[in-house]
Amino acid sequence: MRMTQGTFSFLPDLSDAQIAAQVQYCLDQGWAVSIEFTDDPHPRNTYWEMWENPMFDVADAKAVIDELAKAREAVGDRYIRLSGFDASHGWESIRLSFIVNRPADEPGLHITRENGPGRTIRYTTRAYAADRPAGRRYA
Amino acid sequence: MSTPQQTEPAAAQSAAEDAIDLRREYEESGVAAILDELDRDLIGLKPVKKRIREIAALLLVERARKQLGLAHETLTLHMSFTGNPGTGKTTVALRMADLLHRLGYVRRGQLVTVTRDDLVGQYIGHTAPKTKEVLKKAIGGVLFIDEAYYLYRPENERDYGQEAIEILLQVMENQREDLVVILAGYADRMERFFTSNPGFRSRIAHHVEFPDYADPELVGIAEQMLERQNYRLSESGREALTRYIGRRRQQPHFANGRSIRNALDRSRMRQANRLFERGGTLSSEELSTIEAEDILASRVFTMQVAGSEDET
């Protein structure tokens, strides 16, 4: 099951040239681009692990793409996303975030229904991948 | 860009003509404008201007060759600027970044100015990330390393400068299409630096030497600086400045253009003080004129004896 999180996630995977174009757009807007990765695809897992520091004061997308290549080499079996952080006053938050790398096989989410008092049902989702210990989920 | 299929529109068109009008390229790419500006704005520096014209010609011809499918290799564009302080190295580097950008040799054309402190870390494992971060900022533009010879400190064998040098050399070789590195510093120390790091010398294509300014050139520079701030020298002030430059040159730490700028800042202060003490109404003429006395009050004229003692 294809995970859909962040911008462009309902589109086919972006090519490297398309990623570079998006990154260049972020940089032209003055946003700092950062790389993050995770192996827990749960939709409420918002805090991914950082790959190096966010890249401030970078002018050209090539710098980010080079860094992404290194990230793919090391954690290419997990989800990797790029985020554009707008530091300007009043925003101070992420303006654009999109997945650039996914595991080859995405098992998807399991939905658990829990019977409550009366006929109420409570739902909870759990990623199948999260059954295995962190770091070995997509190996 | 090398195969004909990839460069369809431009190459197909020019292949049909099989000719490129260099003169038109020169005007349209904006190189002509930059070089004219360089000639107009920078006083003196004849050999530098000549060298930059040569480099611009090379870049222009190489670009034309590329468009006709004759050139495949990326040109090595790393440079070294050598000269005494205050001879305009940073200013020329800025123009150079602009030039390279307009001709499409760098993608963004930003100039990132760094010194040893920005590249070399303070403890083990600190240097590589620091250098790489600076390089990331410079990708797509020009990295200007001021006083580059401080990177190499032979007297301290545990110095981390060597690590920065190795990363730099690697990037200068492998990412030639991504950024251009300009090393700058005093001529003699740069020479020693290149001798002990032959890797740098062979990776640098253009060595540009910045000569010291002659006295009349410095007066010209002073007048240009004042004009930009809406000041002017009186006739006697101009003569006083000429004498000042002659004396200042004899003293230690003479830094060409920078010394002149500092001297002018001080004389502006003295002028303000003079006008303030006199009081009364002032015309705009008076407010914008630097007189001889504003310059002659400099310690350069009184310290002459001490200065000459230092010299011997």
Short mmCIF file of C-alpha atoms in Angstrom, two decimals:
data_model
loop_
_atom_site.label_atom_id
_atom_site.label_comp_id
_atom_site.label_asym_id
_atom_site.label_seq_id
_atom_site.Cartn_x
_atom_site.Cartn_y
_atom_site.Cartn_z
CA MET A 1 0.00 0.00 0.00
CA ARG A 2 1.50 3.28 -1.14
CA MET A 3 1.91 5.74 1.72
CA THR A 4 0.53 9.18 0.95
CA GLN A 5 2.04 11.88 3.11
CA GLY A 6 3.07 15.42 2.23
CA THR A 7 2.95 17.23 -1.09
CA PHE A 8 2.98 15.31 -4.41
CA SER A 9 2.34 11.97 -2.69
CA PHE A 10 -0.59 11.10 -4.97
CA LEU A 11 1.61 11.65 -8.02
CA PRO A 12 4.06 9.11 -9.41
CA ASP A 13 7.49 9.34 -7.74
CA LEU A 14 9.39 12.48 -8.74
CA SER A 15 12.44 12.07 -10.95
CA ASP A 16 15.76 13.53 -9.79
CA ALA A 17 15.35 16.46 -12.16
CA GLN A 18 11.88 17.14 -10.77
CA ILE A 19 13.19 16.95 -7.21
CA ALA A 20 15.99 19.37 -8.12
CA ALA A 21 13.46 21.78 -9.62
CA GLN A 22 11.32 21.70 -6.45
CA VAL A 23 14.40 22.21 -4.28
CA GLN A 24 15.51 25.13 -6.40
CA TYR A 25 12.07 26.65 -5.98
CA CYS A 26 12.42 26.38 -2.18
CA LEU A 27 15.89 27.95 -2.28
CA ASP A 28 14.70 30.77 -4.53
CA GLN A 29 11.99 31.52 -1.96
CA GLY A 30 14.69 31.73 0.70
CA TRP A 31 13.63 28.56 2.51
CA ALA A 32 16.13 26.24 4.15
CA VAL A 33 15.85 22.68 2.87
CA SER A 34 16.35 19.76 5.21
CA ILE A 35 16.46 16.01 4.73
CA GLU A 36 14.69 13.65 7.12
CA PHE A 37 14.17 9.90 7.15
CA THR A 38 12.13 7.32 9.03
CA ASP A 39 11.10 3.68 8.91
CA ASP A 40 7.81 4.19 10.70
CA PRO A 41 5.23 5.25 8.11
CA HIS A 42 2.42 5.88 10.61
CA PRO A 43 0.62 9.08 9.54
CA ARG A 44 0.86 10.57 13.03
CA ASN A 45 4.62 10.05 13.12
CA THR A 46 5.53 13.68 12.42
CA TYR A 47 9.00 13.81 13.92
CA TRP A 48 11.33 12.05 11.53
CA GLU A 49 15.03 11.67 12.07
CA MET A 50 17.25 14.42 10.70
CA TRP A 51 19.87 13.69 8.09
CA GLU A 52 22.63 16.19 8.93
CA ASN A 53 21.63 19.78 9.67
CA PRO A 54 19.06 21.79 7.74
CA MET A 55 20.87 23.54 4.90
CA PHE A 56 20.75 27.28 5.41
CA ASP A 57 22.27 29.80 2.98
CA VAL A 58 22.53 27.31 0.15
CA ALA A 59 22.08 28.85 -3.30
CA ASP A 60 22.01 25.93 -5.69
CA ALA A 61 19.88 22.77 -5.65
CA LYS A 62 22.92 20.66 -6.53
CA ALA A 63 24.16 20.98 -2.94
CA VAL A 64 20.93 19.42 -1.63
CA ILE A 65 20.82 16.75 -4.33
CA ASP A 66 24.39 15.70 -3.47
CA GLU A 67 23.39 15.39 0.17
CA LEU A 68 20.27 13.43 -0.79
CA ALA A 69 22.43 11.00 -2.75
CA LYS A 70 24.47 10.37 0.41
CA ALA A 71 21.29 9.87 2.43
CA ARG A 72 19.96 7.40 -0.13
CA GLU A 73 23.17 5.46 0.06
CA ALA A 74 22.94 5.14 3.84
CA VAL A 75 19.18 4.87 4.49
CA GLY A 76 17.84 4.23 1.01
CA ASP A 77 15.64 1.39 2.29
CA ARG A 78 13.49 3.82 4.29
CA TYR A 79 11.30 6.83 3.70
CA ILE A 80 13.21 10.05 3.00
CA ARG A 81 11.57 13.45 2.70
CA LEU A 82 12.70 16.95 1.89
CA SER A 83 11.24 19.93 3.73
CA GLY A 84 11.47 23.62 2.94
CA PHE A 85 11.58 25.67 6.13
CA ASP A 86 10.57 29.32 5.92
CA ALA A 87 12.34 31.26 8.68
CA SER A 88 10.70 34.58 7.89
CA HIS A 89 8.76 36.29 10.63
CA GLY A 90 5.20 35.07 10.98
CA TRP A 91 5.84 31.78 9.20
CA GLU A 92 8.71 30.08 10.99
CA SER A 93 7.54 26.72 9.82
CA ILE A 94 7.65 24.17 7.03
CA ARG A 95 6.20 25.46 3.77
CA LEU A 96 6.70 22.43 1.58
CA SER A 97 7.46 18.83 2.41
CA PHE A 98 7.53 15.84 0.10
CA ILE A 99 8.68 12.24 0.08
CA VAL A 100 11.60 11.56 -2.26
CA ASN A 101 12.43 7.98 -1.37
CA ARG A 102 10.35 4.96 -0.26
CA PRO A 103 11.06 1.35 0.59
CA ALA A 104 10.74 -1.09 -2.29
CA ASP A 105 7.93 -2.87 -0.51
CA GLU A 106 5.35 -0.98 1.54
CA PRO A 107 3.21 -3.40 3.53
CA GLY A 108 0.76 -0.70 4.59
CA LEU A 109 -1.34 -0.12 7.71
CA HIS A 110 -3.48 -2.40 9.78
CA ILE A 111 -6.69 -1.07 11.26
CA THR A 112 -7.77 -2.44 14.63
CA ARG A 113 -11.35 -2.13 15.82
CA GLU A 114 -11.84 -2.15 19.54
CA ASN A 115 -15.29 -2.76 21.04
CA GLY A 116 -16.13 -0.20 23.68
CA PRO A 117 -19.08 0.01 26.09
CA GLY A 118 -22.41 -0.32 24.33
CA ARG A 119 -21.93 -0.58 20.59
CA THR A 120 -19.09 2.04 20.31
CA ILE A 121 -16.08 1.08 18.27
CA ARG A 122 -12.67 2.71 18.60
CA TYR A 123 -10.21 2.53 15.74
CA THR A 124 -6.47 2.48 15.77
CA THR A 125 -3.97 2.13 12.93
CA ARG A 126 -0.66 0.35 13.10
CA ALA A 127 1.99 0.02 10.42
CA TYR A 128 2.78 -3.59 9.59
CA ALA A 129 6.40 -2.55 9.17
CA ALA A 130 6.49 -1.40 12.79
CA ASP A 131 6.18 -5.00 13.98
CA ARG A 132 9.88 -5.43 13.46
CA PRO A 133 12.50 -3.50 15.45
CA ALA A 134 13.56 -0.06 14.23
CA GLY A 135 16.34 -0.21 11.68
CA ARG A 136 15.36 -3.68 10.42
CA ARG A 137 11.88 -2.88 9.19
CA TYR A 138 12.58 -2.79 5.49
CA ALA A 139 15.83 -4.68 5.36
CA MET B 1 25.42 19.15 -24.13
CA SER B 2 27.93 17.20 -26.15
CA THR B 3 25.77 15.02 -28.37
CA PRO B 4 23.85 16.65 -31.21
CA GLN B 5 20.53 15.11 -30.12
CA GLN B 6 20.64 16.75 -26.73
CA THR B 7 21.21 20.28 -27.93
CA GLU B 8 18.46 20.33 -30.51
CA PRO B 9 17.30 23.93 -30.90
CA ALA B 10 20.49 25.89 -30.35
CA ALA B 11 22.83 23.43 -32.02
CA ALA B 12 20.53 22.71 -34.93
CA GLN B 13 20.20 26.37 -35.63
CA SER B 14 23.86 27.17 -35.33
CA ALA B 15 24.81 24.02 -37.18
CA ALA B 16 22.73 25.30 -40.06
CA GLU B 17 24.71 28.50 -40.01
CA ASP B 18 27.81 26.73 -38.65
CA ALA B 19 29.02 30.08 -37.45
CA ILE B 20 28.78 32.16 -34.33
CA ASP B 21 29.03 35.89 -34.21
CA LEU B 22 31.44 36.40 -31.31
CA ARG B 23 30.95 40.13 -31.31
CA ARG B 24 27.20 39.72 -30.89
CA GLU B 25 27.64 37.06 -28.21
CA TYR B 26 29.99 39.44 -26.44
CA GLU B 27 27.41 42.23 -26.40
CA GLU B 28 24.34 40.11 -25.70
CA SER B 29 25.74 37.98 -22.88
CA GLY B 30 26.37 41.15 -20.89
CA VAL B 31 30.12 40.51 -20.76
CA ALA B 32 30.76 43.76 -22.60
CA ALA B 33 28.80 45.64 -19.94
CA ILE B 34 30.76 44.01 -17.10
CA LEU B 35 34.13 44.69 -18.69
CA ASP B 36 33.23 48.30 -19.44
CA GLU B 37 32.06 48.74 -15.88
CA LEU B 38 35.31 47.22 -14.65
CA ASP B 39 37.29 49.69 -16.77
CA ARG B 40 35.26 52.61 -15.57
CA ASP B 41 34.91 51.82 -11.88
CA LEU B 42 38.34 50.46 -11.10
CA ILE B 43 41.20 52.90 -11.28
CA GLY B 44 44.59 51.53 -12.31
CA LEU B 45 45.03 47.73 -12.18
CA LYS B 46 45.97 47.63 -15.86
CA PRO B 47 47.48 44.12 -15.82
CA VAL B 48 44.45 42.77 -13.92
CA LYS B 49 42.01 44.24 -16.41
CA LYS B 50 44.05 42.86 -19.27
CA ARG B 51 44.09 39.42 -17.67
CA ILE B 52 40.34 39.47 -17.08
CA ARG B 53 39.74 40.45 -20.68
CA GLU B 54 41.83 37.48 -21.73
CA ILE B 55 39.90 35.16 -19.45
CA ALA B 56 36.59 36.58 -20.70
CA ALA B 57 37.70 36.00 -24.30
CA LEU B 58 38.62 32.42 -23.47
CA LEU B 59 35.27 31.83 -21.80
CA LEU B 60 33.39 33.34 -24.69
CA VAL B 61 35.24 31.29 -27.30
CA GLU B 62 34.87 28.13 -25.24
CA ARG B 63 31.15 28.72 -24.97
CA ALA B 64 30.89 29.23 -28.72
CA ARG B 65 32.86 26.00 -29.29
CA LYS B 66 30.48 24.22 -26.98
CA GLN B 67 27.48 25.48 -28.91
CA LEU B 68 28.98 24.14 -32.11
CA GLY B 69 29.77 20.84 -30.41
CA LEU B 70 33.54 21.27 -30.56
CA ALA B 71 34.29 21.27 -26.84
CA HIS B 72 33.40 18.54 -24.39
CA GLU B 73 35.62 18.98 -21.37
CA THR B 74 34.70 21.28 -18.51
CA LEU B 75 37.09 24.16 -18.37
CA THR B 76 39.18 24.51 -15.22
CA LEU B 77 38.41 27.97 -13.95
CA HIS B 78 39.94 28.07 -10.47
CA MET B 79 42.03 31.17 -9.97
CA SER B 80 44.50 32.72 -7.60
CA PHE B 81 44.55 36.45 -6.94
CA THR B 82 47.82 37.63 -5.48
CA GLY B 83 48.63 41.13 -4.33
CA ASN B 84 49.12 43.38 -1.34
CA PRO B 85 46.18 44.28 0.88
CA GLY B 86 43.75 46.85 -0.45
CA THR B 87 44.51 46.27 -4.13
CA GLY B 88 40.94 45.32 -5.03
CA LYS B 89 41.04 41.52 -4.95
CA THR B 90 37.61 41.09 -3.38
CA THR B 91 36.05 43.70 -5.67
CA VAL B 92 37.41 41.98 -8.75
CA ALA B 93 36.28 38.59 -7.41
CA LEU B 94 32.73 39.92 -7.21
CA ARG B 95 32.87 41.04 -10.82
CA MET B 96 34.40 37.72 -11.78
CA ALA B 97 31.49 35.84 -10.20
CA ASP B 98 29.11 38.01 -12.19
CA LEU B 99 31.06 37.38 -15.37
CA LEU B 100 31.11 33.61 -14.90
CA HIS B 101 27.40 33.63 -14.16
CA ARG B 102 26.47 35.62 -17.27
CA LEU B 103 28.46 33.27 -19.43
CA GLY B 104 26.81 30.27 -17.80
CA TYR B 105 29.94 28.78 -16.21
CA VAL B 106 28.36 28.90 -12.75
CA ARG B 107 24.65 28.49 -12.21
CA ARG B 108 23.86 31.13 -9.55
CA GLY B 109 26.84 33.45 -9.42
CA GLN B 110 26.94 34.09 -5.68
CA LEU B 111 30.29 34.94 -4.09
CA VAL B 112 31.00 33.19 -0.78
CA THR B 113 33.94 34.83 0.99
CA VAL B 114 35.67 32.73 3.64
CA THR B 115 38.90 32.66 5.60
CA ARG B 116 40.66 29.90 7.51
CA ASP B 117 38.26 30.21 10.45
CA ASP B 118 35.27 29.27 8.30
CA LEU B 119 36.90 26.13 6.96
CA VAL B 120 39.07 24.71 9.72
CA GLY B 121 37.59 23.30 12.92
CA GLN B 122 38.90 23.43 16.45
CA TYR B 123 38.89 19.77 17.35
CA ILE B 124 39.10 16.38 15.67
CA GLY B 125 36.14 15.72 13.40
CA HIS B 126 35.08 19.35 13.30
CA THR B 127 36.87 20.36 10.11
CA ALA B 128 35.24 18.14 7.51
CA PRO B 129 31.62 19.09 8.29
CA LYS B 130 32.61 22.74 8.49
CA THR B 131 34.40 22.73 5.16
CA LYS B 132 31.62 20.75 3.52
CA GLU B 133 29.01 23.18 4.77
CA VAL B 134 30.90 26.10 3.27
CA LEU B 135 31.27 24.20 0.02
CA LYS B 136 27.53 23.54 -0.04
CA LYS B 137 26.88 27.26 0.23
CA ALA B 138 29.30 27.96 -2.58
CA ILE B 139 27.92 25.39 -5.02
CA GLY B 140 26.60 27.16 -8.08
CA GLY B 141 28.84 30.14 -7.43
CA VAL B 142 32.33 31.27 -6.52
CA LEU B 143 34.20 30.39 -3.32
CA PHE B 144 36.65 33.15 -2.44
CA ILE B 145 39.26 32.04 0.12
CA ASP B 146 40.99 35.08 1.51
CA GLU B 147 44.54 34.61 2.81
CA ALA B 148 44.45 31.01 1.67
CA TYR B 149 48.00 30.26 2.89
CA TYR B 150 46.79 30.22 6.50
CA LEU B 151 45.13 26.90 5.69
CA TYR B 152 48.55 25.30 5.72
CA ARG B 153 50.53 25.57 8.93
CA PRO B 154 53.68 23.50 8.59
CA GLU B 155 54.91 24.47 12.08
CA ASN B 156 52.04 22.54 13.69
CA GLU B 157 51.86 18.99 12.46
CA ARG B 158 48.54 18.35 14.17
CA ASP B 159 46.92 21.32 12.49
CA TYR B 160 43.53 20.54 10.97
CA GLY B 161 44.14 22.80 7.96
CA GLN B 162 45.48 19.88 5.98
CA GLU B 163 42.10 18.17 6.20
CA ALA B 164 40.35 21.23 4.76
CA ILE B 165 42.95 21.38 2.00
CA GLU B 166 42.33 17.77 1.03
CA ILE B 167 38.56 18.25 0.83
CA LEU B 168 39.03 21.44 -1.18
CA LEU B 169 41.37 19.76 -3.64
CA GLN B 170 38.95 16.92 -4.15
CA VAL B 171 36.03 19.25 -4.83
CA MET B 172 38.15 21.47 -7.10
CA GLU B 173 38.91 18.42 -9.19
CA ASN B 174 35.60 16.55 -9.19
CA GLN B 175 33.02 19.33 -9.09
CA ARG B 176 34.49 21.74 -11.59
CA GLU B 177 31.11 22.39 -13.16
CA ASP B 178 29.57 23.20 -9.76
CA LEU B 179 31.82 25.85 -8.35
CA VAL B 180 34.86 28.00 -9.00
CA VAL B 181 37.44 28.52 -6.26
CA ILE B 182 39.47 31.72 -6.03
CA LEU B 183 42.42 31.78 -3.64
CA ALA B 184 43.67 35.18 -2.59
CA GLY B 185 46.55 36.55 -0.57
CA TYR B 186 49.98 38.17 -0.54
CA ALA B 187 52.15 37.19 -3.46
CA ASP B 188 55.17 35.84 -1.56
CA ARG B 189 53.20 33.80 0.96
CA MET B 190 50.96 32.40 -1.76
CA GLU B 191 54.07 31.35 -3.61
CA ARG B 192 55.29 29.44 -0.55
CA PHE B 193 51.83 27.95 -0.08
CA PHE B 194 51.78 26.66 -3.64
CA THR B 195 55.27 25.26 -3.29
CA SER B 196 54.28 23.20 -0.25
CA ASN B 197 50.90 22.23 -1.78
CA PRO B 198 51.63 21.44 -5.42
CA GLY B 199 48.12 20.02 -5.77
CA PHE B 200 46.73 23.52 -5.68
CA ARG B 201 49.06 24.95 -8.28
CA SER B 202 48.19 22.32 -10.84
CA ARG B 203 44.46 22.78 -10.29
CA ILE B 204 44.54 26.52 -10.72
CA ALA B 205 44.25 27.70 -14.28
CA HIS B 206 44.60 31.43 -13.91
CA HIS B 207 47.05 33.33 -11.76
CA VAL B 208 46.20 37.02 -11.57
CA GLU B 209 48.62 39.46 -9.96
CA PHE B 210 47.39 42.69 -8.46
CA PRO B 211 50.02 45.44 -8.52
CA ASP B 212 50.23 48.21 -5.94
CA TYR B 213 48.60 51.49 -6.88
CA ALA B 214 50.72 54.46 -7.93
CA ASP B 215 50.23 57.72 -6.00
CA PRO B 216 48.11 59.48 -8.67
CA GLU B 217 45.89 56.39 -8.89
CA LEU B 218 45.30 56.50 -5.14
CA VAL B 219 44.32 60.17 -5.39
CA GLY B 220 41.89 59.17 -8.15
CA ILE B 221 40.49 56.43 -5.94
CA ALA B 222 40.08 58.89 -3.07
CA GLU B 223 38.17 61.29 -5.29
CA GLN B 224 35.94 58.49 -6.52
CA MET B 225 35.20 57.39 -2.94
CA LEU B 226 34.40 60.95 -1.88
CA GLU B 227 32.22 61.54 -4.90
CA ARG B 228 30.12 58.53 -3.99
CA GLN B 229 29.47 60.09 -0.59
CA ASN B 230 28.84 63.56 -2.03
CA TYR B 231 32.09 65.02 -0.79
CA ARG B 232 34.85 66.67 -2.75
CA LEU B 233 38.42 67.78 -2.19
CA SER B 234 39.36 71.42 -2.38
CA GLU B 235 42.36 72.29 -4.57
CA SER B 236 44.66 72.52 -1.57
CA GLY B 237 43.05 69.44 -0.07
CA ARG B 238 43.95 67.47 -3.15
CA GLU B 239 47.54 68.58 -2.91
CA ALA B 240 47.61 67.73 0.81
CA LEU B 241 46.27 64.26 0.05
CA THR B 242 49.03 63.70 -2.50
CA ARG B 243 51.59 64.55 0.17
CA TYR B 244 49.73 62.37 2.67
CA ILE B 245 49.87 59.36 0.38
CA GLY B 246 53.58 59.83 -0.21
CA ARG B 247 54.21 59.81 3.53
CA ARG B 248 51.72 57.12 4.41
CA ARG B 249 53.37 54.77 1.97
CA GLN B 250 56.62 54.98 3.96
CA GLN B 251 54.90 53.77 7.11
CA PRO B 252 54.23 50.19 8.08
CA HIS B 253 50.89 48.50 7.36
CA PHE B 254 50.18 50.48 4.24
CA ALA B 255 47.11 48.88 2.64
CA ASN B 256 46.60 50.77 -0.61
CA GLY B 257 42.89 51.49 -1.17
CA ARG B 258 41.92 50.49 2.35
CA SER B 259 44.39 52.95 3.93
CA ILE B 260 42.97 55.69 1.75
CA ARG B 261 39.43 54.85 2.80
CA ASN B 262 40.40 54.98 6.46
CA ALA B 263 42.27 58.25 5.97
CA LEU B 264 39.22 59.77 4.30
CA ASP B 265 36.96 58.58 7.12
CA ARG B 266 39.21 60.32 9.62
CA SER B 267 39.43 63.49 7.57
CA ARG B 268 35.64 63.58 7.35
CA MET B 269 35.55 63.44 11.11
CA ARG B 270 38.04 66.32 11.35
CA GLN B 271 36.01 68.31 8.83
CA ALA B 272 32.86 67.76 10.89
CA ASN B 273 34.71 68.83 14.01
CA ARG B 274 36.09 71.95 12.32
CA LEU B 275 32.67 72.99 11.08
CA PHE B 276 31.08 72.31 14.44
CA GLU B 277 33.61 74.37 16.37
CA ARG B 278 33.27 77.29 13.99
CA GLY B 279 29.50 77.33 14.32
CA GLY B 280 27.28 79.75 12.37
CA THR B 281 25.46 78.94 9.14
CA LEU B 282 26.96 76.56 6.64
CA SER B 283 26.46 76.27 2.92
CA SER B 284 26.17 72.87 1.25
CA GLU B 285 29.46 73.77 -0.43
CA GLU B 286 31.20 73.97 2.92
CA LEU B 287 29.51 70.85 4.19
CA SER B 288 30.83 68.77 1.35
CA THR B 289 34.37 70.11 0.97
CA ILE B 290 37.39 68.48 2.57
CA GLU B 291 40.07 71.12 3.09
CA ALA B 292 43.82 70.73 3.33
CA GLU B 293 43.80 71.23 7.11
CA ASP B 294 41.48 68.22 7.54
CA ILE B 295 44.12 66.04 5.99
CA LEU B 296 47.24 67.77 7.30
CA ALA B 297 46.13 67.18 10.90
CA SER B 298 46.91 63.49 10.40
CA ARG B 299 49.51 61.94 12.65
CA VAL B 300 51.33 60.81 9.52
CA PHE B 301 52.74 64.32 9.20
CA THR B 302 53.88 64.56 12.81
CA MET B 303 55.10 60.99 13.26
CA GLN B 304 57.46 61.22 10.35
CA VAL B 305 60.59 61.07 12.50
CA ALA B 306 59.37 58.09 14.47
CA GLY B 307 58.28 56.44 11.26
CA SER B 308 61.66 56.77 9.63
CA GLU B 309 63.34 55.40 12.75
CA ASP B 310 61.14 52.33 12.48
CA GLU B 311 62.19 51.91 8.94
CA THR B 312 65.89 51.62 9.71
#
